[in-house]
Short mmCIF file of C-alpha atoms and ligand atoms in Angstrom, two decimals:
data_model
loop_
_atom_site.label_atom_id
_atom_site.label_comp_id
_atom_site.label_asym_id
_atom_site.label_seq_id
_atom_site.Cartn_x
_atom_site.Cartn_y
_atom_site.Cartn_z
CA MET A 1 112.99 107.03 51.93
CA ARG A 2 110.64 104.05 51.26
CA TRP A 3 112.47 102.27 54.56
CA PHE A 4 111.50 105.26 56.64
CA VAL A 5 107.61 103.90 56.45
CA PRO A 6 107.43 100.26 58.04
CA LEU A 7 110.00 101.95 60.81
CA LEU A 8 107.84 104.63 61.68
CA ALA A 9 104.61 102.14 62.18
CA ALA A 10 106.85 99.63 64.37
CA CYS A 11 107.75 102.51 66.34
CA CYS A 12 104.50 103.63 66.80
CA ALA A 13 103.02 100.07 67.47
CA PHE A 14 105.92 100.17 70.31
CA ALA A 15 104.64 103.46 71.97
CA GLN A 16 101.15 102.11 71.49
CA GLN A 17 102.08 98.80 73.18
CA PRO A 18 104.37 99.78 75.64
CA TYR A 19 103.47 96.32 77.81
CA ASP A 20 104.22 93.29 77.02
CA LEU A 21 101.15 91.94 79.04
CA VAL A 22 98.61 93.73 81.46
CA LEU A 23 96.48 91.51 83.58
CA LYS A 24 92.92 93.23 83.82
CA GLY A 25 91.29 94.06 87.21
CA GLY A 26 92.45 91.46 89.60
CA HIS A 27 92.63 91.96 93.60
CA VAL A 28 96.25 92.52 93.73
CA ILE A 29 97.81 92.01 97.03
CA ASP A 30 101.15 93.21 97.44
CA PRO A 31 102.13 93.33 101.71
CA LYS A 32 105.51 95.06 100.64
CA ASN A 33 103.85 98.18 99.18
CA LYS A 34 100.53 98.39 101.09
CA LEU A 35 98.01 97.39 98.78
CA SER A 36 95.09 95.28 98.83
CA ALA A 37 92.74 96.70 96.22
CA VAL A 38 91.86 95.89 92.40
CA ARG A 39 94.34 96.85 90.18
CA ASP A 40 95.19 96.04 86.63
CA VAL A 41 99.51 95.13 86.75
CA ALA A 42 101.51 95.61 83.72
CA VAL A 43 104.93 93.79 82.45
CA ALA A 44 107.55 94.67 80.08
CA ASN A 45 110.78 92.88 79.63
CA GLY A 46 109.75 90.47 82.20
CA ARG A 47 110.03 93.22 84.77
CA ILE A 48 106.81 94.68 86.66
CA ALA A 49 106.19 97.86 84.62
CA ALA A 50 103.04 99.32 86.41
CA VAL A 51 100.16 98.76 88.76
CA GLU A 52 97.57 101.16 88.26
CA THR A 53 93.96 101.37 88.64
CA ASN A 54 93.26 101.52 84.69
CA ILE A 55 96.02 100.37 81.99
CA PRO A 56 94.25 99.64 78.73
CA ALA A 57 94.36 96.79 77.19
CA SER A 58 95.48 98.50 73.98
CA LYS A 59 98.75 98.88 75.83
CA ALA A 60 99.95 95.68 75.92
CA LYS A 61 100.38 92.99 73.52
CA ARG A 62 98.17 90.56 75.51
CA ALA A 63 95.76 91.43 77.93
CA ILE A 64 94.61 88.47 80.49
CA ASP A 65 91.28 88.84 82.32
CA VAL A 66 91.59 87.94 85.68
CA ARG A 67 88.38 89.39 87.89
CA ALA A 68 87.52 87.48 90.41
CA LEU A 69 90.97 86.09 90.58
CA TYR A 70 93.96 87.54 93.08
CA VAL A 71 97.18 88.65 91.85
CA THR A 72 99.92 88.39 94.53
CA PRO A 73 103.59 88.27 94.22
CA GLY A 74 105.39 84.91 92.96
CA LEU A 75 104.99 82.63 96.52
CA VAL A 76 108.47 82.81 98.29
CA ASP A 77 108.53 79.08 99.62
CA ILE A 78 111.60 79.25 102.31
CA HIS A 79 111.63 75.28 103.33
CA VAL A 80 111.49 72.39 100.27
CA HIS A 81 114.15 69.59 99.68
CA VAL A 82 114.74 69.59 95.82
CA PHE A 83 118.34 68.57 95.27
CA ALA A 84 117.20 65.40 93.28
CA GLY A 85 118.68 62.87 91.41
CA SER A 86 121.25 59.99 91.26
CA CYS A 87 123.14 62.21 93.61
CA ALA A 88 123.47 60.21 96.77
CA VAL A 89 121.44 57.13 96.13
CA GLY A 90 120.81 55.43 99.23
CA GLU A 91 121.08 58.43 101.45
CA HIS A 92 118.35 61.24 101.98
CA THR A 93 119.40 63.94 99.45
CA GLY A 94 118.70 61.89 96.49
CA GLU A 95 115.64 60.14 97.14
CA LEU A 96 113.47 62.73 99.11
CA GLY A 97 113.89 65.36 96.93
CA VAL A 98 112.25 66.50 94.02
CA TYR A 99 112.87 68.58 91.14
CA PRO A 100 111.52 72.14 91.86
CA ASP A 101 109.63 72.64 88.46
CA GLY A 102 107.69 70.02 88.60
CA PHE A 103 105.79 70.98 92.59
CA THR A 104 106.52 74.78 92.55
CA LEU A 105 105.25 76.95 89.22
CA ARG A 106 101.66 74.93 89.48
CA SER A 107 101.06 76.33 92.86
CA GLY A 108 101.96 79.59 92.58
CA VAL A 109 105.25 79.12 93.60
CA THR A 110 108.55 81.36 91.99
CA THR A 111 111.04 80.89 94.72
CA VAL A 112 111.77 77.59 97.16
CA VAL A 113 114.88 77.56 98.95
CA ASP A 114 116.30 74.42 99.71
CA ALA A 115 116.57 73.84 103.38
CA GLY A 116 119.70 72.06 104.16
CA SER A 117 119.87 68.85 101.57
CA SER A 118 123.33 69.54 100.79
CA GLY A 119 126.38 70.82 102.70
CA TRP A 120 129.73 72.06 101.58
CA ARG A 121 130.90 68.90 99.80
CA GLY A 122 127.78 69.11 97.42
CA LEU A 123 126.38 72.20 96.45
CA PRO A 124 128.69 72.45 93.44
CA GLU A 125 126.50 69.61 92.14
CA PHE A 126 123.23 70.66 93.89
CA TYR A 127 123.46 74.41 92.02
CA GLU A 128 125.07 72.75 88.15
CA HIS A 129 122.60 70.03 88.34
CA VAL A 130 119.46 71.04 89.48
CA ALA A 131 119.25 75.07 90.48
CA LYS A 132 121.14 76.32 87.54
CA ARG A 133 118.75 74.16 85.23
CA SER A 134 115.37 75.38 87.15
CA ARG A 135 113.18 77.48 85.93
CA THR A 136 111.90 77.78 89.55
CA ARG A 137 113.88 80.34 91.15
CA VAL A 138 116.20 78.24 93.71
CA TYR A 139 118.22 79.31 96.80
CA ALA A 140 119.34 76.85 99.16
CA PHE A 141 120.51 76.84 103.05
CA LEU A 142 123.46 74.87 103.62
CA ASN A 143 123.90 72.03 106.21
CA ILE A 144 125.82 72.42 108.12
CA VAL A 145 127.10 69.03 108.18
CA GLY A 146 129.82 68.61 104.53
CA ARG A 147 127.03 65.13 103.83
CA GLY A 148 124.23 67.65 103.96
CA MET A 149 121.09 65.40 104.47
CA SER A 150 122.43 62.29 104.51
CA GLY A 151 121.66 60.32 107.61
CA THR A 152 124.15 59.06 109.48
CA PRO A 153 126.92 61.91 108.74
CA GLU A 154 124.43 63.97 109.85
CA GLN A 155 125.02 62.76 113.46
CA ASN A 156 129.03 63.15 113.32
CA PRO A 157 130.05 66.34 114.47
CA ALA A 158 133.57 65.96 112.86
CA GLU A 159 131.32 66.54 109.82
CA MET A 160 130.37 70.15 110.78
CA ASP A 161 132.95 71.98 110.01
CA PRO A 162 132.13 75.73 110.03
CA ALA A 163 135.06 77.39 108.32
CA ALA A 164 134.26 74.73 105.56
CA ALA A 165 130.63 75.94 105.54
CA ALA A 166 131.43 79.21 105.71
CA ASP A 167 134.11 79.51 102.77
CA CYS A 168 131.18 77.58 100.51
CA ALA A 169 128.03 80.21 101.57
CA ARG A 170 131.00 82.62 100.21
CA ARG A 171 131.74 81.24 97.15
CA TYR A 172 127.86 80.70 96.50
CA LYS A 173 126.92 84.00 97.78
CA ASP A 174 124.22 84.49 95.18
CA PHE A 175 122.83 80.87 96.00
CA VAL A 176 123.51 80.27 99.50
CA VAL A 177 120.99 82.57 102.22
CA GLY A 178 121.48 80.62 105.13
CA ILE A 179 123.06 77.60 107.08
CA LYS A 180 121.06 74.86 108.58
CA THR A 181 121.11 72.23 110.83
CA ALA A 182 118.80 69.20 110.92
CA HIS A 183 117.87 66.15 112.80
CA TYR A 184 120.80 65.65 115.27
CA THR A 185 119.79 63.47 117.94
CA GLY A 186 123.02 64.14 120.55
CA PRO A 187 122.83 65.69 123.77
CA GLU A 188 125.35 68.24 122.97
CA TRP A 189 124.47 71.75 121.62
CA VAL A 190 127.39 71.14 118.96
CA ALA A 191 124.93 70.98 115.71
CA VAL A 192 123.58 74.32 117.10
CA GLU A 193 126.44 76.14 118.45
CA LYS A 194 128.59 75.01 114.74
CA SER A 195 126.03 76.11 112.71
CA ILE A 196 125.93 79.65 114.81
CA GLN A 197 129.76 79.74 113.85
CA ALA A 198 129.23 79.15 110.46
CA ALA A 199 126.79 81.93 109.94
CA GLU A 200 128.58 84.22 111.70
CA LEU A 201 131.72 83.82 109.59
CA ALA A 202 129.50 83.99 106.31
CA GLY A 203 126.82 86.98 107.70
CA LEU A 204 123.86 84.53 107.08
CA PRO A 205 121.13 83.60 108.80
CA VAL A 206 120.33 79.78 110.55
CA MET A 207 117.74 77.31 109.94
CA VAL A 208 117.41 74.74 112.81
CA ASP A 209 115.49 71.55 113.12
CA PHE A 210 115.84 70.66 116.51
CA GLY A 211 115.73 67.04 115.34
CA GLU A 212 115.77 64.87 118.35
CA PHE A 213 114.79 66.77 121.39
CA VAL A 214 116.62 65.78 124.49
CA SER A 215 116.71 67.29 128.17
CA ALA A 216 120.26 68.39 128.13
CA ARG A 217 119.48 70.71 125.34
CA PRO A 218 116.03 72.43 126.40
CA PHE A 219 113.98 73.63 123.30
CA ALA A 220 113.15 77.07 125.37
CA GLU A 221 116.87 77.51 125.75
CA LEU A 222 117.23 76.80 121.97
CA VAL A 223 115.42 79.45 120.95
CA THR A 224 115.85 82.29 123.99
CA LYS A 225 119.41 82.31 124.04
CA LYS A 226 121.03 80.21 121.50
CA MET A 227 119.59 81.39 118.52
CA ARG A 228 120.13 84.92 117.23
CA PRO A 229 117.33 87.67 116.16
CA GLY A 230 116.60 86.69 112.44
CA ASP A 231 117.56 83.06 112.68
CA MET A 232 114.45 81.01 111.76
CA TYR A 233 113.00 78.22 113.74
CA THR A 234 111.25 75.46 111.27
CA HIS A 235 108.12 72.45 112.20
CA LEU A 236 106.67 75.43 114.54
CA TYR A 237 103.57 72.96 114.71
CA LEU A 238 105.36 70.09 115.74
CA GLU A 239 104.39 67.68 118.35
CA ARG A 240 107.72 67.80 119.70
CA VAL A 241 107.42 71.55 120.37
CA PRO A 242 106.66 72.18 124.20
CA MET A 243 103.94 74.05 122.76
CA PHE A 244 101.45 75.20 125.98
CA ASP A 245 101.81 75.55 129.75
CA ALA A 246 99.47 73.12 132.03
CA ASN A 247 96.63 75.79 131.12
CA GLY A 248 96.81 75.35 127.47
CA LYS A 249 98.46 78.40 127.26
CA VAL A 250 100.75 79.17 124.61
CA ALA A 251 103.86 78.69 126.66
CA PRO A 252 105.08 82.46 128.14
CA TYR A 253 108.91 81.54 126.25
CA LEU A 254 107.37 81.04 123.12
CA TRP A 255 106.74 84.60 123.46
CA GLU A 256 109.74 85.78 124.82
CA ALA A 257 111.33 84.15 121.98
CA ARG A 258 109.24 86.39 119.21
CA LYS A 259 110.13 89.48 120.94
CA ARG A 260 113.93 88.99 120.58
CA GLY A 261 113.38 88.86 117.24
CA VAL A 262 113.56 84.67 116.35
CA LEU A 263 111.09 83.62 113.78
CA PHE A 264 109.03 80.80 113.49
CA ASP A 265 109.03 79.00 110.04
CA LEU A 266 106.21 76.42 109.90
CA GLY A 267 107.47 74.01 107.96
CA HIS A 268 104.63 71.55 107.51
CA GLY A 269 106.44 68.49 105.42
CA GLY A 270 105.29 64.97 106.32
CA GLY A 271 105.80 64.94 110.14
CA SER A 272 105.85 68.65 111.78
CA PHE A 273 101.74 69.92 111.49
CA ILE A 274 98.83 68.66 113.63
CA PHE A 275 95.73 70.82 113.86
CA ARG A 276 95.68 70.34 117.78
CA TYR A 277 98.57 72.39 118.10
CA ALA A 278 98.21 74.93 115.15
CA VAL A 279 94.08 75.44 116.03
CA PRO A 280 94.92 76.74 119.20
CA ALA A 281 98.06 78.06 118.99
CA MET A 282 96.54 80.52 116.06
CA GLN A 283 93.70 81.25 118.39
CA GLN A 284 96.05 82.92 120.51
CA GLY A 285 98.05 84.77 118.15
CA PHE A 286 100.92 82.23 117.68
CA ALA A 287 101.03 82.05 114.02
CA PRO A 288 103.89 81.51 111.64
CA ASP A 289 106.31 84.20 110.74
CA SER A 290 106.72 82.38 107.04
CA ILE A 291 104.49 79.69 106.12
CA SER A 292 106.78 76.89 104.09
CA THR A 293 105.63 73.25 102.71
CA ASP A 294 109.24 71.11 103.50
CA LEU A 295 108.07 69.58 100.68
CA HIS A 296 109.94 66.12 99.54
CA THR A 297 108.44 62.67 98.36
CA GLY A 298 107.20 62.03 101.97
CA SER A 299 104.93 64.94 102.35
CA MET A 300 104.34 65.84 98.50
CA ASN A 301 101.57 63.22 98.73
CA ALA A 302 100.33 63.46 102.04
CA GLY A 303 98.48 66.22 103.98
CA MET A 304 100.81 68.72 102.91
CA LYS A 305 100.32 68.57 99.50
CA ASP A 306 101.52 71.87 98.17
CA MET A 307 102.08 75.54 98.64
CA ALA A 308 98.56 76.55 98.03
CA ASN A 309 97.04 73.44 100.04
CA VAL A 310 99.13 75.21 103.05
CA MET A 311 97.83 78.10 102.74
CA SER A 312 94.29 77.41 103.03
CA LYS A 313 94.92 75.78 105.98
CA MET A 314 95.89 78.99 107.54
CA LEU A 315 93.02 80.53 105.69
CA ASN A 316 90.84 78.32 107.31
CA MET A 317 92.08 78.72 111.01
CA GLY A 318 91.38 82.20 110.61
CA MET A 319 94.19 83.99 109.15
CA PRO A 320 93.28 86.28 107.07
CA LEU A 321 94.15 86.46 103.35
CA ASP A 322 96.29 89.24 102.99
CA GLU A 323 97.99 87.78 106.35
CA VAL A 324 98.48 84.64 104.50
CA ILE A 325 99.85 85.90 101.49
CA LEU A 326 102.61 88.66 103.02
CA ARG A 327 103.47 85.52 105.02
CA SER A 328 103.89 83.46 101.69
CA THR A 329 105.72 86.02 99.89
CA TRP A 330 107.08 89.57 100.83
CA GLN A 331 108.27 88.38 104.95
CA PRO A 332 109.72 84.98 103.77
CA ALA A 333 111.84 87.11 101.47
CA ARG A 334 113.11 89.54 103.78
CA GLN A 335 113.93 86.66 106.43
CA ILE A 336 116.45 85.29 103.04
CA ARG A 337 117.23 88.31 102.76
CA ARG A 338 116.38 88.85 99.05
CA GLU A 339 114.29 91.28 98.87
CA LEU A 340 114.23 91.93 94.78
CA VAL A 341 112.08 89.08 95.20
CA GLY A 342 108.15 88.61 96.96
CA HIS A 343 106.87 91.91 95.78
CA LEU A 344 104.91 93.60 92.74
CA SER A 345 107.08 97.13 93.04
CA VAL A 346 107.51 98.70 89.76
CA GLY A 347 111.12 97.85 88.28
CA ALA A 348 110.88 94.13 89.98
CA PRO A 349 110.81 90.90 88.44
CA ALA A 350 107.81 90.33 87.22
CA ASP A 351 107.14 86.57 89.28
CA ILE A 352 103.80 86.58 89.95
CA ALA A 353 100.52 84.35 91.15
CA VAL A 354 97.10 84.52 89.90
CA LEU A 355 95.03 83.04 92.45
CA ARG A 356 91.87 81.36 92.82
CA LEU A 357 90.20 81.82 96.16
CA ALA A 358 87.21 78.55 96.08
CA LYS A 359 83.99 78.42 98.25
CA GLY A 360 82.86 75.23 99.02
CA ASP A 361 83.17 72.01 101.61
CA PHE A 362 87.11 71.45 101.40
CA GLY A 363 89.00 69.08 103.69
CA PHE A 364 92.49 69.72 105.07
CA VAL A 365 94.88 66.88 106.73
CA ASP A 366 97.54 66.95 108.89
CA VAL A 367 100.39 64.90 109.38
CA TYR A 368 99.17 62.30 111.53
CA GLY A 369 96.05 62.07 109.38
CA ALA A 370 93.66 63.98 111.39
CA ARG A 371 90.91 65.96 109.07
CA MET A 372 89.91 69.54 109.01
CA LYS A 373 86.99 71.01 106.89
CA GLY A 374 86.97 74.63 105.34
CA ALA A 375 85.10 76.76 103.10
CA SER A 376 88.14 78.04 101.86
CA ARG A 377 90.44 76.76 99.26
CA LEU A 378 93.33 78.63 97.62
CA THR A 379 94.51 76.95 93.82
CA ALA A 380 96.72 78.96 91.11
CA GLU A 381 95.28 79.69 88.10
CA LEU A 382 98.70 81.17 86.38
CA THR A 383 102.17 81.55 87.07
CA LEU A 384 104.31 84.17 85.42
CA ARG A 385 107.55 83.68 86.03
CA ASP A 386 110.13 86.81 84.86
CA GLY A 387 106.79 87.82 82.92
CA ALA A 388 106.35 84.48 81.28
CA VAL A 389 103.61 82.47 81.14
CA ALA A 390 105.08 79.01 83.44
CA TRP A 391 101.86 77.98 84.26
CA ASP A 392 98.12 78.46 83.12
CA LEU A 393 95.73 75.72 84.73
CA ASN A 394 92.45 77.36 82.17
CA GLY A 395 93.97 78.84 79.28
CA LEU A 396 93.77 82.68 80.71
CA ALA A 397 96.59 83.98 78.62
CA SER A 398 95.37 81.48 75.30
CA VAL A 399 93.04 82.38 72.94
CA ASP A 400 90.23 80.07 71.49
CA TRP A 401 91.25 77.64 69.00
CA GLN A 402 88.54 78.44 67.07
CA LYS A 403 89.13 82.24 66.85
CA LEU A 404 93.09 81.27 65.75
CA GLY A 405 92.42 80.11 61.85
CA LYS A 406 95.02 77.61 60.60
CA TYR A 407 97.49 77.88 64.03
CA GLY A 408 100.80 76.07 64.55
CA PRO A 409 103.25 75.78 66.93
CA PRO A 410 103.67 78.78 69.32
CA LYS A 411 106.53 81.94 68.12
ZN1 ZN B 501 113.13 69.64 105.96
#
């Protein structure tokens, strides 16, 4: 019976410590579950195990003190460009894209959607070489253009094949969350119409970057007639968007489009966010449904920077923090119909961001280089992906080296 004693001991240890990790004392913002209050969050086997007012530290193998910090679902950024690498050299796809893990987890982002870098021709390569190998959860809006976001072919309607795109979307249904059209300069509606055809065949939403705004296909018609409820227009605060009427009021057609169920994504990017649009529009209540970065090589070191910086801009323009979190987590998750992410329900994957809201003198820059001062800045302290520490700015999850004795590599 000697074997029985250690087994029993192991059993009891397991019963006493049912959780792998507990985040203690943070202010939890979980918009899906209408929670914004101080709570402890426990994780077991990569999933959210409990969200309660007091979960004893002794019940977890590791307790992390996150008092004075915000605990939110892992952020969901639905407009990025992460089809990086040698693929499509000399074209937009490879040159503008960045590998996701270098720019996501350190900003609290655990889920991204690549916005049309790849069409049906390149999607298998994108999936195999980038998405599958990333720690970040990566989804794709499939470009209606077979060669994807690749310069000249984007202008060729013959490269827009709704049947091929829909077929690809169906084959990669766990990866493709929608269809994207972008950068089209011609006077016809062909890029938008073929995208919607593909989306209808595949049962998916569309994300529209309207490209060149030309009078033959008015933007107002796009959002009030062409786009369907649940479709997303990205680059809300782009200068080309006819945002205001002669009196400086948000144009009535925009309210009408929103009432129809058309969604407006921020899509900051390197050229699509100016304060002289964003500030008055937000003062009048025309905020983006989803907050996204449009991360690429042209935006990451300019005014955009990263998701936490873009969220900080929203905060400093007057959006309450709970709303900022909603529009960076649960709302975009719903827009891409991936409702497993973007919340902290018990049983959900433990993708979690722990954010610091610092107060001080900060500055934010738009895509034309204009500055807005602000008193608040969000940064990511800690990011968990499926319950594992994926980013830890100040070592909150680690033990002080002087307490560890003769320590070695982590097991
Ligand atoms: Zn983009």
